[in-house]
Coordinates of C-alpha atoms in Angstrom, one line a residue:
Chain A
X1 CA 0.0 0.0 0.0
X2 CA 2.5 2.5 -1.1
X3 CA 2.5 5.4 -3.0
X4 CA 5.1 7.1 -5.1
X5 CA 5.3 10.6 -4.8
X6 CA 7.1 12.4 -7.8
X7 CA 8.0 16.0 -7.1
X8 CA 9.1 18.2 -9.7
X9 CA 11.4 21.2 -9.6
X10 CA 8.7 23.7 -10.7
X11 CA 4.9 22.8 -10.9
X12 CA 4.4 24.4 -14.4
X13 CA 7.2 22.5 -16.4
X14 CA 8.3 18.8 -16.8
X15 CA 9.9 17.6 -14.0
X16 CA 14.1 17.4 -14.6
X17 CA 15.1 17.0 -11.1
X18 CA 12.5 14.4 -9.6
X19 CA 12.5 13.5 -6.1
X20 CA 10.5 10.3 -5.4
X21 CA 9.2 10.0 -2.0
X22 CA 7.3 6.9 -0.7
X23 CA 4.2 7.8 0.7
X24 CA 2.3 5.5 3.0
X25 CA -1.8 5.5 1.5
X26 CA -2.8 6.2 5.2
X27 CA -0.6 9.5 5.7
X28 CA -1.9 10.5 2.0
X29 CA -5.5 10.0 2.0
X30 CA -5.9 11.5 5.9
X31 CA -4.4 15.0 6.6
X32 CA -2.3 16.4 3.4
X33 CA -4.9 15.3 1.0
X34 CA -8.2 16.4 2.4
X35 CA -6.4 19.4 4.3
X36 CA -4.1 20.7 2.0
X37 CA -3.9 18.8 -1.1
X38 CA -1.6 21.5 -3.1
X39 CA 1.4 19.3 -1.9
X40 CA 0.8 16.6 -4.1
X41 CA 1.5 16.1 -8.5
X42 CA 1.6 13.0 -9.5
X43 CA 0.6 9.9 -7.8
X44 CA 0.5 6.3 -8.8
X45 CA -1.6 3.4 -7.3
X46 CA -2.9 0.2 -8.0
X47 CA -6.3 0.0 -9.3
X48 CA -9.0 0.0 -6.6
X49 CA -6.7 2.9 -4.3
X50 CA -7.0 4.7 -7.5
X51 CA -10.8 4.2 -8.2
X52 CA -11.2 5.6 -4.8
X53 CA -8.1 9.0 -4.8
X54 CA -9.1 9.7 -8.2
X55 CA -12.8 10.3 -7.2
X56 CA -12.1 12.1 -3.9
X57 CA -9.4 14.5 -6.0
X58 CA -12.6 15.1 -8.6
X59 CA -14.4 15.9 -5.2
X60 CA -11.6 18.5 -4.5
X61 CA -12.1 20.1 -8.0
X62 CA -15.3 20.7 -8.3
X63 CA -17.2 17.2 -9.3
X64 CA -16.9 14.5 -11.8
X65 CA -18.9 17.2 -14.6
X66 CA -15.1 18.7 -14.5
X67 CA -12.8 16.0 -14.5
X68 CA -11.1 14.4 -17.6
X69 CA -9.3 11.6 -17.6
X70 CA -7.7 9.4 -20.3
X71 CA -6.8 5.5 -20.1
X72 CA -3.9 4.9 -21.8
X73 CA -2.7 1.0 -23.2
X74 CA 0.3 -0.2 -24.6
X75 CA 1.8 0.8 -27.9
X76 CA 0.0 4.4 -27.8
X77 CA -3.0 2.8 -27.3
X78 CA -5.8 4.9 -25.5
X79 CA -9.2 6.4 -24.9
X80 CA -10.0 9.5 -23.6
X81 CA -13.3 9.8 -21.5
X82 CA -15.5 12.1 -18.8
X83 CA -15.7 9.8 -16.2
X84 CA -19.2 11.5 -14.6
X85 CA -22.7 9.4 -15.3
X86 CA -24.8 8.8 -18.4
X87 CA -27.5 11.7 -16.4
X88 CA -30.3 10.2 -18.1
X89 CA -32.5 12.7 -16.5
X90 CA -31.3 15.9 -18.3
X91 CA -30.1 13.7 -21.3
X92 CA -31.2 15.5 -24.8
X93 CA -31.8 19.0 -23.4
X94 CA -29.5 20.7 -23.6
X95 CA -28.1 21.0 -20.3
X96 CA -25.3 19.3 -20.3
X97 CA -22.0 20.7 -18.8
X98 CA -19.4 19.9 -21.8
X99 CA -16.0 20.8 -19.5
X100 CA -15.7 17.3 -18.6
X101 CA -15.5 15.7 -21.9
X102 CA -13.9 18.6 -23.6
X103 CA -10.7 18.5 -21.5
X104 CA -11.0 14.9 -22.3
X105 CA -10.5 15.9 -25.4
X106 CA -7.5 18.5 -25.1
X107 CA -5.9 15.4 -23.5
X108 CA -6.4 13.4 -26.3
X109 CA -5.1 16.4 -28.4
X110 CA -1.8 16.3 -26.3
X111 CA -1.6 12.3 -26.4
X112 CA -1.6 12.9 -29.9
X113 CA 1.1 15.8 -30.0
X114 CA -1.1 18.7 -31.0
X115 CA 0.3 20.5 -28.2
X116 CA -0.6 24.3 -30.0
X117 CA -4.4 23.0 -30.4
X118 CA -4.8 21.7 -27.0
X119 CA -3.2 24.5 -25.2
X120 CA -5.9 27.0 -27.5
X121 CA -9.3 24.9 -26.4
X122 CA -7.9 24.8 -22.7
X123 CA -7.1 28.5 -22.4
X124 CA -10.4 29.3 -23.8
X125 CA -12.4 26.7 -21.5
X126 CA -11.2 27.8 -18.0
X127 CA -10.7 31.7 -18.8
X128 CA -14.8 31.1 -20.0
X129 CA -15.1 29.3 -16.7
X130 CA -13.4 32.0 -14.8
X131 CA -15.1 34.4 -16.3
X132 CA -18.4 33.2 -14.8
X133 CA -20.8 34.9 -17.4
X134 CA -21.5 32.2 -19.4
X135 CA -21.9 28.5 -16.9
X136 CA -24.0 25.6 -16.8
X137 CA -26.5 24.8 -13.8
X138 CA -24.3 22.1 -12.0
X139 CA -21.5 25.2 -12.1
X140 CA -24.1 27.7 -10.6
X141 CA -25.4 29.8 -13.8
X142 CA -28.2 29.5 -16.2
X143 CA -26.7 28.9 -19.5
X144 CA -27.2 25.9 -22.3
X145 CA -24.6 23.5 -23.0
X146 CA -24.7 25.1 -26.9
X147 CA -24.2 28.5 -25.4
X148 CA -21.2 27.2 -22.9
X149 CA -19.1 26.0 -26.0
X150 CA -20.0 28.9 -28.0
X151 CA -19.0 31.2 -25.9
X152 CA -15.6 29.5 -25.4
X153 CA -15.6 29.2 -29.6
X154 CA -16.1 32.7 -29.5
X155 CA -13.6 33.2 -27.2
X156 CA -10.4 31.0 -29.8
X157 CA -12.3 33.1 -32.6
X158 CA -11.3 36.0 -30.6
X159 CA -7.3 34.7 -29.7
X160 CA -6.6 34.3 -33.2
Chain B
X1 CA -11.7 20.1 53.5
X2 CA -12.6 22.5 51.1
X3 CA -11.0 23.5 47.7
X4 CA -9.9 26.2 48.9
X5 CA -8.1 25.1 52.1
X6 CA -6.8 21.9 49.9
X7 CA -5.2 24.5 47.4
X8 CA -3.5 26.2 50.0
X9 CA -2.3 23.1 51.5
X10 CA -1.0 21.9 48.5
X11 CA 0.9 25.1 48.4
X12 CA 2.2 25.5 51.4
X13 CA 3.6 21.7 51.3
X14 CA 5.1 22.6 47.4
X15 CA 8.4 23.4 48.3
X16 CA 8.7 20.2 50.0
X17 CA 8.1 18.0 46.8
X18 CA 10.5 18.0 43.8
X19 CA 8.8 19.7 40.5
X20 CA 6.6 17.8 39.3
X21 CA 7.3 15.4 36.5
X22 CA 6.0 12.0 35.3
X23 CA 6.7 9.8 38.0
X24 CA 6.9 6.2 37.2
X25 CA 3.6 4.7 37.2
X26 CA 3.7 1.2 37.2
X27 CA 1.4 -0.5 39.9
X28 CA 0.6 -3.6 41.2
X29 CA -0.9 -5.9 38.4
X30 CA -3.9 -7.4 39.4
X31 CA -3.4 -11.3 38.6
X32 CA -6.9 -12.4 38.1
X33 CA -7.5 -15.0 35.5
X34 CA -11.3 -15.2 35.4
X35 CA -12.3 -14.0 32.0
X36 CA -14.5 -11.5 31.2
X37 CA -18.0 -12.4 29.7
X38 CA -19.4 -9.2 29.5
X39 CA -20.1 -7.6 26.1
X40 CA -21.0 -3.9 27.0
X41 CA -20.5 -3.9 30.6
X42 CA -17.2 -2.5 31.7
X43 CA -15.3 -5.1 34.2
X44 CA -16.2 -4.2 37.7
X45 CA -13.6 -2.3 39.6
X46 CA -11.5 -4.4 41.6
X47 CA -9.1 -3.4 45.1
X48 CA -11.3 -0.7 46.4
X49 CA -12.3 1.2 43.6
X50 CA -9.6 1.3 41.7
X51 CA -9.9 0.1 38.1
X52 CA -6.4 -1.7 36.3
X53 CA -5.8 -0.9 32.5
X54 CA -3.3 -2.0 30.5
X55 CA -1.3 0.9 28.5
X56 CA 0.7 0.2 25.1
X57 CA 2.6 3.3 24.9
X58 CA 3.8 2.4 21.6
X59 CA 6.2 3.9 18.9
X60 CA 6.5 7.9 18.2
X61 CA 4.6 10.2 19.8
X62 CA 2.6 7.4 22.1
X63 CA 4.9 7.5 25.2
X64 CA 5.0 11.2 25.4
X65 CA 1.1 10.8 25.0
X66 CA 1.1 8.2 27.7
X67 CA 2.8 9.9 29.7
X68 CA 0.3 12.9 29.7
X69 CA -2.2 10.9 29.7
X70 CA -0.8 8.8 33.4
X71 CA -0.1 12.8 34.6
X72 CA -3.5 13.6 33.8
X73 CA -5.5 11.2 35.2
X74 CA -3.2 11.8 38.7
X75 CA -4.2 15.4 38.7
X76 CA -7.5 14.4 38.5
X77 CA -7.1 11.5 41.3
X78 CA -9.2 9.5 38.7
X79 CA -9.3 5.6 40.1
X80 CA -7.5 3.9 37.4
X81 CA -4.0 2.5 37.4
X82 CA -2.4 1.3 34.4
X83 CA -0.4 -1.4 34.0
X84 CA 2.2 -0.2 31.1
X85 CA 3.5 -3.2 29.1
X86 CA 6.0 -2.2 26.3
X87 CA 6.1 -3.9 23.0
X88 CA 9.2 -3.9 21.0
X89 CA 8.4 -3.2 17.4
X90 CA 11.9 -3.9 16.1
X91 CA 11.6 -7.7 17.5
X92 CA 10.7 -9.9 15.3
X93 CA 9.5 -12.5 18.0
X94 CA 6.3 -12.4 18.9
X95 CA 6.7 -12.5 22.9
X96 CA 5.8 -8.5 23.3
X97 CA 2.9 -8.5 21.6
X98 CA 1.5 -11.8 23.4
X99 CA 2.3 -10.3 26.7
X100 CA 0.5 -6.7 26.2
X101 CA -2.7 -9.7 24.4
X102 CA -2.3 -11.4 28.1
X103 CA -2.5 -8.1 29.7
X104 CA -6.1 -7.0 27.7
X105 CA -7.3 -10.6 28.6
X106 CA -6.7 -10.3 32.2
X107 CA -7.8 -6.3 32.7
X108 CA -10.5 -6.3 29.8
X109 CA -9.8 -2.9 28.7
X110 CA -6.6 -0.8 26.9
X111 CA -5.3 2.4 25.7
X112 CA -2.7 1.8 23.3
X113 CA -0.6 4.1 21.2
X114 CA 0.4 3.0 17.7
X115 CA 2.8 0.4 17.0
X116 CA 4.9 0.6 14.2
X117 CA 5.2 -2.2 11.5
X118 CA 8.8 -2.3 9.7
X119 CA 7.8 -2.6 5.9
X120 CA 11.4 -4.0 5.6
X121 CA 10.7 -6.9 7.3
X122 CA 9.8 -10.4 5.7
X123 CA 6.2 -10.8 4.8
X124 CA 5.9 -13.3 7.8
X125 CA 5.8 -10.2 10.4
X126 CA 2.6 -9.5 11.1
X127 CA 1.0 -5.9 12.1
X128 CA 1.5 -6.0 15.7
X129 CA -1.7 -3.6 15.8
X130 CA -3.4 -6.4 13.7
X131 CA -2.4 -9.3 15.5
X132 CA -3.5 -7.2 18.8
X133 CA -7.4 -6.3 17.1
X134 CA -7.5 -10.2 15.4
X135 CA -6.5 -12.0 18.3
X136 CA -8.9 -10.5 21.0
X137 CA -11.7 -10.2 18.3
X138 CA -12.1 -6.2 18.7
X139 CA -14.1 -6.5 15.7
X140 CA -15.5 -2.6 15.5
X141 CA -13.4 0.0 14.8
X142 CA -15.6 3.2 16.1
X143 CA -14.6 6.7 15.2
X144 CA -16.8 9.6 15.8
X145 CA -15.8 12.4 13.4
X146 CA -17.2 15.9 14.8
X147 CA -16.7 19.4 13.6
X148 CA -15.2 21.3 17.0
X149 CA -15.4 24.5 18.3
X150 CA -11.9 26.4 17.4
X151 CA -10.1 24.6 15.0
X152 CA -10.9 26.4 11.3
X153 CA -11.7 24.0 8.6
X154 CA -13.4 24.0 5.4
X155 CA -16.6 22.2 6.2
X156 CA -18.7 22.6 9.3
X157 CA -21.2 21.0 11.3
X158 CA -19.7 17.2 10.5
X159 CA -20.8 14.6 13.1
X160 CA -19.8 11.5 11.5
X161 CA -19.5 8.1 13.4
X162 CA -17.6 5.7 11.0
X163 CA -17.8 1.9 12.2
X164 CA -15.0 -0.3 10.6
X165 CA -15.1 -4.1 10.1
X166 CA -11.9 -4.6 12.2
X167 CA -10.8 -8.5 11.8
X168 CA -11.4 -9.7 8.3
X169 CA -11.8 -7.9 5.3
X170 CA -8.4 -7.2 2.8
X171 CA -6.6 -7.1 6.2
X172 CA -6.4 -11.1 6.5
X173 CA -3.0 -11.0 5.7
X174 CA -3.3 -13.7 3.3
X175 CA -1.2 -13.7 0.4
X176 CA 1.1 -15.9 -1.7
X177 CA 2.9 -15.5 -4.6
X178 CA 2.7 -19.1 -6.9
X179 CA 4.5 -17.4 -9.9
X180 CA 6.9 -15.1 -9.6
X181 CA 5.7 -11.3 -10.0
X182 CA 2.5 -12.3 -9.7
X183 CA 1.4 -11.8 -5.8
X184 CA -2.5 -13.1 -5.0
X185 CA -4.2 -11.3 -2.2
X186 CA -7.5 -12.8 -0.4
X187 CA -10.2 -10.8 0.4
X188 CA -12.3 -12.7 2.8
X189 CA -15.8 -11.5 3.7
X190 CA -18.1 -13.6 5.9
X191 CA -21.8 -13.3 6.5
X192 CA -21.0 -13.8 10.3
X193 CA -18.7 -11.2 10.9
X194 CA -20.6 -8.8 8.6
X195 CA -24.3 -9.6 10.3
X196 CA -22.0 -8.6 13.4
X197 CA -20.7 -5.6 12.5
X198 CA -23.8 -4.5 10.9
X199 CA -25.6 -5.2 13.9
X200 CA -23.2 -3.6 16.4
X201 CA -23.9 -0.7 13.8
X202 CA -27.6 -0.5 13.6
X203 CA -27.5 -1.0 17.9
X204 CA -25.3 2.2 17.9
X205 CA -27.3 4.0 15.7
X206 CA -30.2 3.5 17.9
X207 CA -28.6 4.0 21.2
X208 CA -27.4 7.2 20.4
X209 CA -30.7 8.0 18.4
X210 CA -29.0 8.2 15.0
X211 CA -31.4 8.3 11.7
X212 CA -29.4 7.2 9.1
X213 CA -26.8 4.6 8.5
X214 CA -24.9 4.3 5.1
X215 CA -23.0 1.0 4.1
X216 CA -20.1 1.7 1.8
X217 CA -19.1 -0.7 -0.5
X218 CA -17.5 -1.8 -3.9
X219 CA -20.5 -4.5 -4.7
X220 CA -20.6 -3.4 -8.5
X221 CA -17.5 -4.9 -8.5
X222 CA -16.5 -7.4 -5.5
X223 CA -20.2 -9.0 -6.6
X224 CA -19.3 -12.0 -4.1
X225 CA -17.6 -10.3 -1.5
X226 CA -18.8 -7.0 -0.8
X227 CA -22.3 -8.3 -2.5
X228 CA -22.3 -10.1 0.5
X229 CA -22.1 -7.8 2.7
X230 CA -24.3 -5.2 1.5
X231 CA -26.8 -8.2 1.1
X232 CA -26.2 -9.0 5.2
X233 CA -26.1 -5.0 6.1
X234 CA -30.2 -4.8 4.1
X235 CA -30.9 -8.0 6.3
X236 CA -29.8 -6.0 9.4
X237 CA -31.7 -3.1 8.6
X238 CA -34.9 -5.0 8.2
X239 CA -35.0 -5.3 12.2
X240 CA -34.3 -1.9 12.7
X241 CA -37.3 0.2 11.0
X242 CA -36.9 3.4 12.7
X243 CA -33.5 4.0 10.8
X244 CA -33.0 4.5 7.4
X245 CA -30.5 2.5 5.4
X246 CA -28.7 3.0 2.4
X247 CA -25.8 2.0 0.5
X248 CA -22.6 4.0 -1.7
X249 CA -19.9 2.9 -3.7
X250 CA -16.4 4.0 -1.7
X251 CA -16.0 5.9 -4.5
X252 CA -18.6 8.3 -4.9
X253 CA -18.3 7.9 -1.0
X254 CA -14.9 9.9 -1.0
X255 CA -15.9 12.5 -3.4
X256 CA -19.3 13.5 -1.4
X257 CA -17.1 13.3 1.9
X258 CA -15.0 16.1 0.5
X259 CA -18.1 18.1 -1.0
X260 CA -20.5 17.4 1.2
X261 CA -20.0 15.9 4.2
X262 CA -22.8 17.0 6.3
X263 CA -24.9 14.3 4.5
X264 CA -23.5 11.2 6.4
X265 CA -24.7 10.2 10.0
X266 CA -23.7 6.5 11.0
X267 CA -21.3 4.8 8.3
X268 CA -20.7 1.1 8.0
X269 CA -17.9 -0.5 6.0
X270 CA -15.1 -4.1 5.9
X271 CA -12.3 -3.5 6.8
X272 CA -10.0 -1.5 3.6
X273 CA -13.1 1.3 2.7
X274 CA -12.8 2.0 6.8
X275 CA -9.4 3.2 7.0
X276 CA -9.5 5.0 3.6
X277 CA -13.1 6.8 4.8
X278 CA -12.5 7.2 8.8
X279 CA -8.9 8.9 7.6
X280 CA -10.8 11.3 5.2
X281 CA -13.6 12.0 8.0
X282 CA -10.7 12.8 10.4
X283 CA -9.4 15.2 7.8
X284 CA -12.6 16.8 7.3
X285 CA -12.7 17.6 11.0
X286 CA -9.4 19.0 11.7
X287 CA -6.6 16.2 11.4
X288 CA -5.6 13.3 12.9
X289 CA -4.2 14.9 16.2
X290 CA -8.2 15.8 17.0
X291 CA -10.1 12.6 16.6
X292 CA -10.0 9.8 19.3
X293 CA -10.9 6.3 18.1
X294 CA -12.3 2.8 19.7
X295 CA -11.9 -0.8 19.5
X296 CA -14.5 -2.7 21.1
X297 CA -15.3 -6.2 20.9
X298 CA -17.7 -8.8 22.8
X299 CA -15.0 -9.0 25.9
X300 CA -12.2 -6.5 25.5
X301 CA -12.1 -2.8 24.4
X302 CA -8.7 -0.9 23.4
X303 CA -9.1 3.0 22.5
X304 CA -6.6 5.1 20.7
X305 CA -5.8 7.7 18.4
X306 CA -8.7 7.1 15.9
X307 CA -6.2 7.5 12.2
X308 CA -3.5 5.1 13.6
X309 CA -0.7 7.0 13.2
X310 CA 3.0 6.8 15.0
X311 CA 3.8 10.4 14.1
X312 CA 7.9 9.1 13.6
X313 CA 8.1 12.4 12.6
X314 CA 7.5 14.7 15.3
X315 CA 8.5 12.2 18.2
X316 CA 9.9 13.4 21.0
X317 CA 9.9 17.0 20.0
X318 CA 6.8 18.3 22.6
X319 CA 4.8 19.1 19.2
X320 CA 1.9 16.3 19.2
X321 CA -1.3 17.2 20.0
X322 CA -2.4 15.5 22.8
X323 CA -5.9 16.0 22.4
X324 CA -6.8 12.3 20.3
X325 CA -5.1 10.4 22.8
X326 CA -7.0 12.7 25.9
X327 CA -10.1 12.6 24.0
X328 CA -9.5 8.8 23.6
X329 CA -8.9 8.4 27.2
X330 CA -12.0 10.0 28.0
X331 CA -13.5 7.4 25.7
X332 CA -11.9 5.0 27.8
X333 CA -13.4 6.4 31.4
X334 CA -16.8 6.5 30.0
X335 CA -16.6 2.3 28.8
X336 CA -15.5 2.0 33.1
X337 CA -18.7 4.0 33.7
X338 CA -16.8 6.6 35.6
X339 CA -18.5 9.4 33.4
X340 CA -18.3 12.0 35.9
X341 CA -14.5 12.3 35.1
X342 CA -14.8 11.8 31.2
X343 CA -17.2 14.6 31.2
X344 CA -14.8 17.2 33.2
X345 CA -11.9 16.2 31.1
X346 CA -13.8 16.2 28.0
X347 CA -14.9 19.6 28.7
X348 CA -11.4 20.6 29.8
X349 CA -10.3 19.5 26.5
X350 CA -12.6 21.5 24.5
X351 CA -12.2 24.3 25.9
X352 CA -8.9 24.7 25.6
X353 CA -9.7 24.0 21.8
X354 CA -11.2 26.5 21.5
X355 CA -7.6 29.0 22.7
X356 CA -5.6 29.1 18.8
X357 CA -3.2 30.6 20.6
X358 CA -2.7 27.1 22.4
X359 CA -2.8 24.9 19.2
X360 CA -0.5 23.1 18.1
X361 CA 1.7 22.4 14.7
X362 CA -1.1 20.5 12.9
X363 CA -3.8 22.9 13.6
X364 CA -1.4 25.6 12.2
X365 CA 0.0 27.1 15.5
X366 CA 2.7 27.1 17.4
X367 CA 1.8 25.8 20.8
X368 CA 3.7 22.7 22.6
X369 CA 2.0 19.5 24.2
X370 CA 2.8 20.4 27.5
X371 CA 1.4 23.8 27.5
X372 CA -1.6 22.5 26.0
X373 CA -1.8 19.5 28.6
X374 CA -0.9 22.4 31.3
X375 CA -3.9 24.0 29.9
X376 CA -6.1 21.7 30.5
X377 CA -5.6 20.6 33.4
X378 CA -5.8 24.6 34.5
X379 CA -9.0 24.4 33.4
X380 CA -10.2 21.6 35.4
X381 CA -8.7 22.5 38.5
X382 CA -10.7 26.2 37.9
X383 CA -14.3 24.1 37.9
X384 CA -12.9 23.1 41.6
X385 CA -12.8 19.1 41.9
X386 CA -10.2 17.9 44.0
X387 CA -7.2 17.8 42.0
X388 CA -3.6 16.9 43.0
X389 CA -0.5 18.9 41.3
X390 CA 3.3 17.7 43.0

C-alpha cells in the first residue's frame, strides 16, 4: 500500500530534477490530501486505491462534470473519457456541462502531439469558466450546453 | 476540606516536593485470571475502587502521550492505574505483543498508542496492531468524526461516526505468490462477521438515536464479496425500521465526503473502505491529532488515536497534539462508567480548543504539548474538583 510521490522542480514544467518519496496510502488520504492537497503532483496506485483517490481529487475540483481523464494502453494505445454518469435525466436538453468531456479531449489532443491545439481549447475553456458569465447549472449559472461551448468558440475566434 | 483550604495546602507543602514530573507509574498488576463475559459492561472495579488498564505506549509520539495521559489522570485522582506493558516493534518475535494480548485478557480494557510495522521486514511479520485487534476479536473499529469548536476547517457542522469491520476484510493477511511477480491477495468476507458488525452498527445507531446509517461498498465490482455484505447489512436493517438505510460505492463515497459531508450520519464498512473513509472523515474535521478512536469487541475494548498514526516524525519533540489520545482516554473512562471524570476532562479539553493561541503544529500554530496538557488541566482545577498537582 505504497504510493510514489514524484516531485518536480517547478509545478508548471516537466519535471528534470525528480524526487520520489514513498508515501504511505494512510498518511496520503488523511491530513495532506483532504487538508491541503496542493502538496501533491503525481501519484500512482494500483487499481481500486485509484478508483477511490481519483474520485475524492474530482471531489476536491469541483465534481466529476469537470474532471477528464484518459486511459492509456500499450503501444499508444488509448481512450479519452469524462468519467461523470450517463444523467439520463437531463439527457437531450441541452443542459449538459461539456467541460468534462472537452478536456478529455484537449488530453487526447496532447496524447496525440497537437500541443498548440490543446493549449488553445484549454485557455479558452477555464478563462470562460473563470469568467463566470457564461456557466452551466451544475456550475451555478443559467446557461445551455450550446451556449457554454460557443462562448468559449467565441472566445479561440477572438485569440486568433 | 474545602477546595480552597486543599489548594492552600498543597501550596504551602510545594516546596517540600520535587517539580513535578511524570513519576513512574507502574502498579501492582492485578493477577486475576477469570475471563470476562461481559459484552458492554465494563469489568467491575477491583481493590477498592480502583480500576487496572493495561497501556501500550507504543512507537513515536505514544509514550509522550502516555505519559500525559498517566499525569493527567493523577491530577485528577481519577481511580484507574495502568499497567504499562511495552512492546518492541523492532523484535521480530512475537513475545511483546502476546504479553501486552495477556495483559487485555486479564484487565479487559486498553489504551494503546500506535505500533509501528517495519515494511522492511519479511512478509511473515505481522502488524503488531493487527495481530492485537485479530486476536482479541475487537471486531468494531468506532470513530466519531465531529466538527469542533476552534479549530478552522473547510466544512462545518460534520458529526460523523464511522464503524470499521476490524478482523477480516483485505486485512487477513493472506497472500502468496505461486508465480513469480504475480502476488494473489484474499479478500475474505463472511456473512458472520458482517451480520455482526452490521448489527453492532444498527445497535449504535439506535442508542445514540441516530437516523441514518450508510454502508459503503464496492458491490458493483466485489459481486461476491462486498455483495455479501451489503446483502447482510439490508438484512440487518430489516429489524431496525426506525432507521434509514442506504448504500454507496467508496468511490462516490470519498468524493461527497469532501463536497458534502454534512450528509453522512452513522457509516458502516469491511475493513479497507474503513481506513480509507474514517482517515478522510478525520481530515474533514481537523486532522488526525483531533479525533479519538475505539476498538471494542464482545469481551475486550482498546481505544486510541482514531487515524492510527505513529507520528515518527514529530516524536519526541513536545509538538503532538495530545488532544486524540485525551479525547481517547475520556473514551476510555466512560466504557469503566466513571463518566463523571470523562465529562470534566472532555470539557477541559474542548475548551482549551477553543484557545488558537494554544494549538498546536497540525492545527497551524505554534503551541507545545505540555502547554496545551498544562492548559487543560488549569482548566479543570478552575471548575474546583479535587485535583492533585506535586
Amino acid at each position: 500500500m505504497a504510493l510514489y510521490r514524484v516531485l518536480s522542480s517547478s509545478p508548471n514544467k516537466p519535471a528534470n530534477a525528480l524526487q520520489s518519496t514513498l508515501l504511505n496510502m494512510q498518511e496520503t488520504i488523511r491530513e495532506p490530501m483532504v487538508q491541503d492537497p496542493t502538496q501533491f503532483d503525481v501519484l500512482v496506485m494500483p487499481n481500486l486505491y485509484g478508483d477511490i483517490l481519483s474520485d475524492l481529487c474530482a471531489g476536491l475540483i469541483g465534481g466529476l462534470g469537470v474532471t477528464p481523464s484518459g486511459n492509456i494502453g500499450a503501444n499508444g494505445v488509448a481512450i479519452f473519457e469524462s468519467v461523470h454518469g450517463t444523467a439520463p435525466d437531463i439527457a437531450g436538453k441541452d443542459l449538459a456541462n461539456p467541460t468534462a468531456l472537452l478536456l478529455s479531449a484537449v488530453m487526447m489532443l496532447r496524447h496525440m502531439g497537437l500541443h498548440g491545439h490543446a493549449k488553445k481549447i484549454e485557455t479558452a475553456c477555464f478563462d470562460t469558466i473563470r469568467d463566470r458569465k457564461v456557466l452551466t447549472k451544475d456550475l451555478g449559472g443559467n446557461s445551455k450546453c450550446s451556449e457554454f461551448t460557443e462562448a468559449i468558440c467565441q472566445r479561440m475566434k477572438d485569440m486568433d | 476540606m474545602t477546595t480552597r483550604s486543599v489548594r492552600a495546602l498543597s501550596g504551602a507543602l510545594k516546596p517540600l516536593f520535587s517539580p513535578r514530573s511524570p513519576q513512574g507509574y507502574v502498579v501492582a498488576v492485578c493477577h486475576q485470571t477469570h475471563k470476562s463475559t461481559y459484552t458492554t459492561i465494563a469489568p467491575p472495579a477491583r481493590y477498592g475502587g480502583r480500576h487496572t488498564v493495561t497501556l501500550i505506549p507504543g512507537d513515536g509520539i505514544g509514550p509522550e502521550l502516555a505519559k500525559h495521559v498517566c499525569e493527567l489522570f493523577r491530577f485528577c485522582c481519577v481511580p484507574v492505574d495502568f499497567e504499562v506493558v511495552n512492546v518492541d516493534s523492532t523484535e521480530t518475535s512475537e513475545d511483546d505483543i502476546n504479553n501486552a494480548i495477556m495483559a487485555i485478557r486479564r484487565n479487559g480494557v486498553a489504551l494503546k498508542g500506535n505500533i509501528e510495522t517495519n515494511h522492511n521486514l519479511p512478509p511473515s511479520y505481522k502488524s503488531r496492531n493487527s495481530l492485537l485487534r485479530t486476536t482479541l476479536d475487537l471486531y468494531a473499529s468506532v470513530m466519531h468524526c465531529q466538527s469542533l469548536p476552534g479549530v478552522r476547517t473547510q466544512h462545518r457542522n460534520i458529526d460523523i461516526i464511522t464503524i470499521r469491520e476490524n478482523t477480516e476484510g483485505e486485512y487477513s493477511s493472506l497472500e502468496h505468490e505461486n508465480v513469480p511477480g504475480v502476488v494473489e491477495s484474499l479478500k475474505i468476507i463472511t456473512r458472520t462477521k458482517s451480520l455482526r458488525i452490521a448489527d453492532y452498527a444498527f445497535r449504535t445507531a439506535r442508542e445514540k438515536g441516530r437516523r441514518r446509517v450508510t454502508a459503503v461498498h464496492k458491490a458493483n465490482i466485489m459481486k461476491l464479496g462486498d455483495g455479501l455484505f451489503l446483502e447482510c447489512c439490508k438484512e440487518v436493517a430489516s429489524g431496525y425500521p426506525e432507521i434509514t438505510f442506504d448504500s454507496m460505492i467508496v468511490d462516490n463515497t470519498t468524493m461527497q465526503l469532501v463536497s458534502r459531508p454534512q450528509q453522512f450520519d452513522v457509516m458502516v464498512m469491511p475493513n479497507l473502505y474503513g481506513n480509507v473513509v474514517s482517515n478522510v472523515c478525520a481530515g474533514l474535521v481537523g486532522g488526525p491529532g483531533l479525533v479519538p478512536g475505539a476498538n471494542y469487541g464482545e469481551n475486550y475494548a482498546v481505544f486510541e488515536t482514531g487515524t492510527r498514526n505513529t507520528g515518527k516524525s514529530i516524536a519526541n519533540r513536545n509538538t503532538a497534539n495530545p488532544t486524540a489520545m485525551l479525547l481517547a482516554s475520556c473514551l476510555l473512562l466512560d466504557h469503566l462508567k466513571l463518566h463523571g471524570y470523562a465529562s470534566m476532562i472532555r470539557k477541559a479539553i474542548l475548551s482549551t480548543i477553543t484557545d488558537s493561541r494554544l494549538h498546536t503544529a497540525d492545527l497551524g500554530g505554534k503551541g507545545s504539548t505540555s502547554e496545551m496538557v498544562q492548559s487543560i488541566m488549569d482548566a479543570i482545577q478552575s471548575t474546583g474538583p479535587r485535583t492533585q498537582r506535586h
